[in-house]
Amino acid sequence: MSLTELKNDLAGRSIEDCLIKIASCFPGKIIFTSSFGIEDQVLTHLIFKHNIPIVIGTIDTGRLFPETYKVFNDTLKKYQKEIKVYFPDHESVEKLLTEKGPFSFYYSKENRFECCHIRKVGPLNRALEGKKCWISGIRADQSENRSEMEQLEYDERRDLYKFYPLFNWSFEEVRSFITENYVPYNILHDRGYVSIGCEPCTRAIREGEDFRAGRWWWENRNDKECGLHVK
Ligand code: SF4
């Protein structure tokens, strides 16, 4: 199916219907990657509640917040379904820590990219191996870069479709959904954290700051992506 055909097919459907439809287009070759952020929890709820045949995967970088592991565990307990974990290559992590110590990412952008590559991009590449569609919880208003994306895209480099079901949702809509459906969420969202990644690289944001300002806050750059969603 072409990108245009797929877009037309998804137009006007509810989120559940979109997920069901897209899962039927890529049987066994579709994955949703969750980092247990509040948007991701909406999608996890819908996939598990409606038994939609989409693998839910997560990347455990080894540097996550205890609060993130708690919502991971709460999610397993609530839905009693599997979330597939992808971990970094242990030899690469051992080499990085042996040669550069545990906080190399604070010292240069290159070091930060190196750490993100080992701990995030490597496991993500394994998660996406053989997949034809990748779902994520990105919303358009999360950053300037993200608003330039489209709800359904074709990634030539990875040779797969990318679908963002919550692309047009506001943060308030996400919050309401979580509350109304009693979905477990990361308690850090109540403490000023909006985009939650690794513990040493994430801080709460202040009023008026950009959605991604709390990620790699020591770096003076506008593009706060980590290599996962770059083309
Ligand atoms: Fe490493 Fe920080 Fe990137 Fe996590 S966010 S992989 S700790 S540099």
mmCIF file of C-alpha atoms and ligand atoms in Angstrom:
data_model
loop_
_atom_site.group_PDB
_atom_site.id
_atom_site.type_symbol
_atom_site.label_atom_id
_atom_site.label_comp_id
_atom_site.label_asym_id
_atom_site.label_seq_id
_atom_site.Cartn_x
_atom_site.Cartn_y
_atom_site.Cartn_z
ATOM 1 C CA MET A 1 0.000 0.000 0.000
ATOM 2 C CA SER A 2 1.356 3.456 -0.885
ATOM 3 C CA LEU A 3 1.711 6.309 1.590
ATOM 4 C CA THR A 4 -1.192 8.173 -0.007
ATOM 5 C CA GLU A 5 -3.456 5.115 0.008
ATOM 6 C CA LEU A 6 -2.662 4.488 3.636
ATOM 7 C CA LYS A 7 -3.261 8.117 4.561
ATOM 8 C CA ASN A 8 -6.637 8.041 2.816
ATOM 9 C CA ASP A 9 -7.523 4.792 4.512
ATOM 10 C CA LEU A 10 -6.777 6.200 7.969
ATOM 11 C CA ALA A 11 -8.484 9.554 7.432
ATOM 12 C CA GLY A 12 -11.569 10.146 9.556
ATOM 13 C CA ARG A 13 -11.105 7.045 11.716
ATOM 14 C CA SER A 14 -10.955 7.074 15.518
ATOM 15 C CA ILE A 15 -7.564 6.366 17.078
ATOM 16 C CA GLU A 16 -8.594 2.803 17.956
ATOM 17 C CA ASP A 17 -9.745 2.199 14.377
ATOM 18 C CA CYS A 18 -6.522 3.672 13.008
ATOM 19 C CA LEU A 19 -4.495 1.310 15.190
ATOM 20 C CA ILE A 20 -6.620 -1.680 14.211
ATOM 21 C CA LYS A 21 -6.399 -0.781 10.525
ATOM 22 C CA ILE A 22 -2.676 -0.156 10.477
ATOM 23 C CA ALA A 23 -2.024 -3.362 12.445
ATOM 24 C CA SER A 24 -3.956 -5.291 9.788
ATOM 25 C CA CYS A 25 -1.786 -3.764 7.053
ATOM 26 C CA PHE A 26 1.494 -4.927 8.621
ATOM 27 C CA PRO A 27 0.804 -8.217 10.431
ATOM 28 C CA GLY A 28 3.806 -9.223 12.552
ATOM 29 C CA LYS A 29 5.798 -6.265 11.275
ATOM 30 C CA ILE A 30 4.533 -3.435 13.423
ATOM 31 C CA ILE A 31 5.854 -2.112 16.717
ATOM 32 C CA PHE A 32 4.961 0.669 19.120
ATOM 33 C CA THR A 33 7.927 1.886 21.161
ATOM 34 C CA SER A 34 7.059 3.298 24.553
ATOM 35 C CA SER A 35 9.201 5.188 27.026
ATOM 36 C CA PHE A 36 6.275 5.202 29.482
ATOM 37 C CA GLY A 37 5.665 8.907 28.957
ATOM 38 C CA ILE A 38 2.102 10.079 29.364
ATOM 39 C CA GLU A 39 1.370 10.025 25.606
ATOM 40 C CA ASP A 40 2.785 6.522 25.320
ATOM 41 C CA GLN A 41 0.515 5.355 28.100
ATOM 42 C CA VAL A 42 -2.544 6.431 26.082
ATOM 43 C CA LEU A 43 -1.439 4.213 23.201
ATOM 44 C CA THR A 44 -0.487 1.329 25.456
ATOM 45 C CA HIS A 45 -3.946 1.490 27.018
ATOM 46 C CA LEU A 46 -5.669 1.422 23.630
ATOM 47 C CA ILE A 47 -3.527 -1.387 22.216
ATOM 48 C CA PHE A 48 -3.896 -3.590 25.291
ATOM 49 C CA LYS A 49 -7.557 -2.800 25.935
ATOM 50 C CA HIS A 50 -8.602 -3.592 22.372
ATOM 51 C CA ASN A 51 -6.155 -6.492 21.956
ATOM 52 C CA ILE A 52 -4.668 -4.901 18.864
ATOM 53 C CA PRO A 53 -1.877 -7.081 17.430
ATOM 54 C CA ILE A 54 0.905 -4.528 17.775
ATOM 55 C CA VAL A 55 4.080 -5.370 19.693
ATOM 56 C CA ILE A 56 4.811 -2.883 22.473
ATOM 57 C CA GLY A 57 8.528 -2.450 22.991
ATOM 58 C CA THR A 58 10.623 -0.281 25.270
ATOM 59 C CA ILE A 59 14.272 0.663 25.420
ATOM 60 C CA ASP A 60 15.799 0.286 28.842
ATOM 61 C CA THR A 61 18.853 2.500 28.574
ATOM 62 C CA GLY A 62 20.015 1.492 32.044
ATOM 63 C CA ARG A 63 19.792 5.133 33.176
ATOM 64 C CA LEU A 64 16.038 5.540 33.635
ATOM 65 C CA PHE A 65 14.292 7.121 36.627
ATOM 66 C CA PRO A 66 13.004 4.781 39.368
ATOM 67 C CA GLU A 67 9.615 6.418 38.697
ATOM 68 C CA THR A 68 9.772 5.163 35.105
ATOM 69 C CA TYR A 69 10.364 1.601 36.251
ATOM 70 C CA LYS A 70 7.398 2.011 38.588
ATOM 71 C CA VAL A 71 5.026 2.977 35.784
ATOM 72 C CA PHE A 72 6.467 0.114 33.710
ATOM 73 C CA ASN A 73 5.626 -2.270 36.537
ATOM 74 C CA ASP A 74 2.203 -0.717 37.193
ATOM 75 C CA THR A 75 1.391 -1.127 33.494
ATOM 76 C CA LEU A 76 2.324 -4.810 33.538
ATOM 77 C CA LYS A 77 0.188 -5.340 36.619
ATOM 78 C CA LYS A 78 -2.838 -3.523 35.215
ATOM 79 C CA TYR A 79 -2.938 -5.050 31.745
ATOM 80 C CA GLN A 80 -1.221 -8.424 32.335
ATOM 81 C CA LYS A 81 0.375 -8.263 28.891
ATOM 82 C CA GLU A 82 3.917 -8.347 27.599
ATOM 83 C CA ILE A 83 6.119 -5.358 26.928
ATOM 84 C CA LYS A 84 9.264 -6.335 25.061
ATOM 85 C CA VAL A 85 12.451 -4.831 26.466
ATOM 86 C CA TYR A 86 15.470 -3.903 24.367
ATOM 87 C CA PHE A 87 18.707 -3.340 26.251
ATOM 88 C CA PRO A 88 21.992 -1.818 25.014
ATOM 89 C CA ASP A 89 24.851 -4.018 23.924
ATOM 90 C CA HIS A 90 26.639 -4.779 27.190
ATOM 91 C CA GLU A 91 30.152 -4.737 25.718
ATOM 92 C CA SER A 92 29.620 -1.233 24.304
ATOM 93 C CA VAL A 93 28.324 0.049 27.645
ATOM 94 C CA GLU A 94 31.222 -1.557 29.500
ATOM 95 C CA LYS A 95 33.726 0.016 27.114
ATOM 96 C CA LEU A 96 32.085 3.443 27.372
ATOM 97 C CA LEU A 97 32.042 3.433 31.165
ATOM 98 C CA THR A 98 35.553 2.007 31.445
ATOM 99 C CA GLU A 99 37.044 4.583 29.096
ATOM 100 C CA LYS A 100 34.951 7.652 29.907
ATOM 101 C CA GLY A 101 33.163 7.124 33.207
ATOM 102 C CA PRO A 102 29.474 7.400 34.034
ATOM 103 C CA PHE A 103 28.855 11.049 33.091
ATOM 104 C CA SER A 104 30.749 11.509 29.827
ATOM 105 C CA PHE A 105 27.642 12.983 28.172
ATOM 106 C CA TYR A 106 27.982 16.191 30.205
ATOM 107 C CA TYR A 107 31.430 16.957 28.759
ATOM 108 C CA SER A 108 30.722 17.275 25.036
ATOM 109 C CA LYS A 109 27.984 16.925 22.481
ATOM 110 C CA GLU A 110 29.968 14.155 20.783
ATOM 111 C CA ASN A 111 30.064 12.221 24.038
ATOM 112 C CA ARG A 112 26.338 12.724 24.450
ATOM 113 C CA PHE A 113 25.639 11.436 20.977
ATOM 114 C CA GLU A 114 27.932 8.497 21.643
ATOM 115 C CA CYS A 115 26.040 7.563 24.803
ATOM 116 C CA CYS A 116 22.638 8.013 23.123
ATOM 117 C CA HIS A 117 23.821 5.921 20.221
ATOM 118 C CA ILE A 118 24.922 3.067 22.443
ATOM 119 C CA ARG A 119 22.068 3.165 24.910
ATOM 120 C CA LYS A 120 19.170 4.205 22.665
ATOM 121 C CA VAL A 121 19.804 4.024 18.948
ATOM 122 C CA GLY A 122 21.449 0.576 19.042
ATOM 123 C CA PRO A 123 18.556 -1.083 20.912
ATOM 124 C CA LEU A 124 16.043 0.818 18.772
ATOM 125 C CA ASN A 125 17.663 -0.522 15.619
ATOM 126 C CA ARG A 126 17.217 -4.033 16.955
ATOM 127 C CA ALA A 127 13.592 -3.308 17.881
ATOM 128 C CA LEU A 128 12.888 -2.093 14.348
ATOM 129 C CA GLU A 129 14.639 -4.951 12.571
ATOM 130 C CA GLY A 130 12.266 -6.504 10.037
ATOM 131 C CA LYS A 131 9.475 -4.053 10.900
ATOM 132 C CA LYS A 132 7.467 -2.185 8.291
ATOM 133 C CA CYS A 133 5.652 0.197 10.607
ATOM 134 C CA TRP A 134 6.791 2.030 13.723
ATOM 135 C CA ILE A 135 4.293 3.737 15.999
ATOM 136 C CA SER A 136 5.251 6.357 18.540
ATOM 137 C CA GLY A 137 3.507 8.794 20.865
ATOM 138 C CA ILE A 138 4.872 11.985 19.331
ATOM 139 C CA ARG A 139 2.582 15.035 19.301
ATOM 140 C CA ALA A 140 2.962 17.935 16.880
ATOM 141 C CA ASP A 141 3.158 20.674 19.507
ATOM 142 C CA GLN A 142 5.986 19.045 21.447
ATOM 143 C CA SER A 143 8.652 21.044 19.589
ATOM 144 C CA GLU A 144 9.314 23.028 16.459
ATOM 145 C CA ASN A 145 10.993 20.080 14.773
ATOM 146 C CA ARG A 146 8.054 17.819 15.538
ATOM 147 C CA SER A 147 5.473 20.225 14.127
ATOM 148 C CA GLU A 148 7.233 19.881 10.772
ATOM 149 C CA MET A 149 6.555 16.155 10.771
ATOM 150 C CA GLU A 150 3.370 14.485 9.494
ATOM 151 C CA GLN A 151 1.069 12.067 11.263
ATOM 152 C CA LEU A 152 1.982 9.321 8.820
ATOM 153 C CA GLU A 153 5.381 9.362 7.160
ATOM 154 C CA TYR A 154 7.537 7.063 5.122
ATOM 155 C CA ASP A 155 11.107 6.803 6.378
ATOM 156 C CA GLU A 156 13.285 5.925 3.414
ATOM 157 C CA ARG A 157 16.390 5.391 5.482
ATOM 158 C CA ARG A 158 14.706 2.816 7.661
ATOM 159 C CA ASP A 159 12.355 1.616 4.911
ATOM 160 C CA LEU A 160 9.276 1.742 7.088
ATOM 161 C CA TYR A 161 6.172 3.772 7.816
ATOM 162 C CA LYS A 162 6.051 5.901 10.940
ATOM 163 C CA PHE A 163 2.696 6.595 12.486
ATOM 164 C CA TYR A 164 1.940 9.043 15.305
ATOM 165 C CA PRO A 165 -1.687 8.450 16.369
ATOM 166 C CA LEU A 166 -1.671 11.314 18.912
ATOM 167 C CA PHE A 167 -0.079 13.778 16.527
ATOM 168 C CA ASN A 168 -2.958 16.258 16.771
ATOM 169 C CA TRP A 169 -3.719 15.850 20.455
ATOM 170 C CA SER A 170 -2.982 18.583 22.980
ATOM 171 C CA PHE A 171 -1.295 17.854 26.293
ATOM 172 C CA GLU A 172 -4.611 18.597 28.045
ATOM 173 C CA GLU A 173 -6.392 15.967 25.945
ATOM 174 C CA VAL A 174 -3.742 13.433 26.852
ATOM 175 C CA ARG A 175 -4.083 14.299 30.554
ATOM 176 C CA SER A 176 -7.874 13.971 30.427
ATOM 177 C CA PHE A 177 -7.687 10.594 28.697
ATOM 178 C CA ILE A 178 -5.275 9.275 31.336
ATOM 179 C CA THR A 179 -7.484 10.482 34.182
ATOM 180 C CA GLU A 180 -10.783 9.307 32.700
ATOM 181 C CA ASN A 181 -9.433 5.851 31.909
ATOM 182 C CA TYR A 182 -7.407 5.320 35.112
ATOM 183 C CA VAL A 183 -4.242 4.719 33.135
ATOM 184 C CA PRO A 184 -1.008 4.437 35.147
ATOM 185 C CA TYR A 185 1.359 7.320 34.428
ATOM 186 C CA ASN A 186 4.753 8.536 35.469
ATOM 187 C CA ILE A 187 4.395 10.558 38.654
ATOM 188 C CA LEU A 188 7.211 12.846 37.439
ATOM 189 C CA HIS A 189 4.651 14.451 35.123
ATOM 190 C CA ASP A 190 3.101 15.949 38.273
ATOM 191 C CA ARG A 191 6.446 17.459 39.250
ATOM 192 C CA GLY A 192 7.114 19.562 36.154
ATOM 193 C CA TYR A 193 8.650 16.860 33.977
ATOM 194 C CA VAL A 194 6.999 16.692 30.567
ATOM 195 C CA SER A 195 9.386 14.806 28.276
ATOM 196 C CA ILE A 196 10.981 12.091 30.404
ATOM 197 C CA GLY A 197 14.105 10.250 29.299
ATOM 198 C CA CYS A 198 17.232 9.158 31.151
ATOM 199 C CA GLU A 199 17.555 10.391 34.723
ATOM 200 C CA PRO A 200 20.900 12.239 34.381
ATOM 201 C CA CYS A 201 19.728 14.004 31.215
ATOM 202 C CA THR A 202 16.215 15.117 32.169
ATOM 203 C CA ARG A 203 15.033 17.906 34.441
ATOM 204 C CA ALA A 204 11.664 19.488 35.150
ATOM 205 C CA ILE A 205 10.784 22.508 33.033
ATOM 206 C CA ARG A 206 9.756 25.944 34.267
ATOM 207 C CA GLU A 207 6.606 27.748 33.207
ATOM 208 C CA GLY A 208 6.909 29.070 29.646
ATOM 209 C CA GLU A 209 9.817 26.800 28.721
ATOM 210 C CA ASP A 210 9.725 24.631 25.612
ATOM 211 C CA PHE A 211 8.414 21.064 25.942
ATOM 212 C CA ARG A 212 11.889 19.624 25.369
ATOM 213 C CA ALA A 213 13.815 22.215 27.415
ATOM 214 C CA GLY A 214 14.309 19.707 30.207
ATOM 215 C CA ARG A 215 16.224 17.283 27.981
ATOM 216 C CA TRP A 216 20.016 17.773 27.781
ATOM 217 C CA TRP A 217 19.435 21.204 29.300
ATOM 218 C CA TRP A 218 23.146 21.968 29.489
ATOM 219 C CA GLU A 219 23.408 21.934 25.700
ATOM 220 C CA ASN A 220 22.705 25.190 23.936
ATOM 221 C CA ARG A 221 20.844 23.863 20.949
ATOM 222 C CA ASN A 222 17.318 24.042 19.660
ATOM 223 C CA ASP A 223 17.092 20.529 18.305
ATOM 224 C CA LYS A 224 16.516 18.420 21.382
ATOM 225 C CA GLU A 225 16.219 15.087 19.662
ATOM 226 C CA CYS A 226 18.301 12.067 20.586
ATOM 227 C CA GLY A 227 18.694 10.363 17.253
ATOM 228 C CA LEU A 228 15.599 8.220 17.549
ATOM 229 C CA HIS A 229 13.296 10.406 15.506
ATOM 230 C CA VAL A 230 15.735 12.063 13.126
ATOM 231 C CA LYS A 231 15.573 11.269 9.421
HETATM 232 FE FE1 SF4 B 1 23.070 8.589 27.662
HETATM 233 FE FE2 SF4 B 1 21.760 10.749 28.497
HETATM 234 FE FE3 SF4 B 1 21.407 9.809 26.013
HETATM 235 FE FE4 SF4 B 1 20.441 8.501 28.155
HETATM 236 S S1 SF4 B 1 19.813 10.515 27.391
HETATM 237 S S2 SF4 B 1 21.454 7.622 26.438
HETATM 238 S S3 SF4 B 1 22.118 8.831 29.652
HETATM 239 S S4 SF4 B 1 23.278 10.691 26.888
#
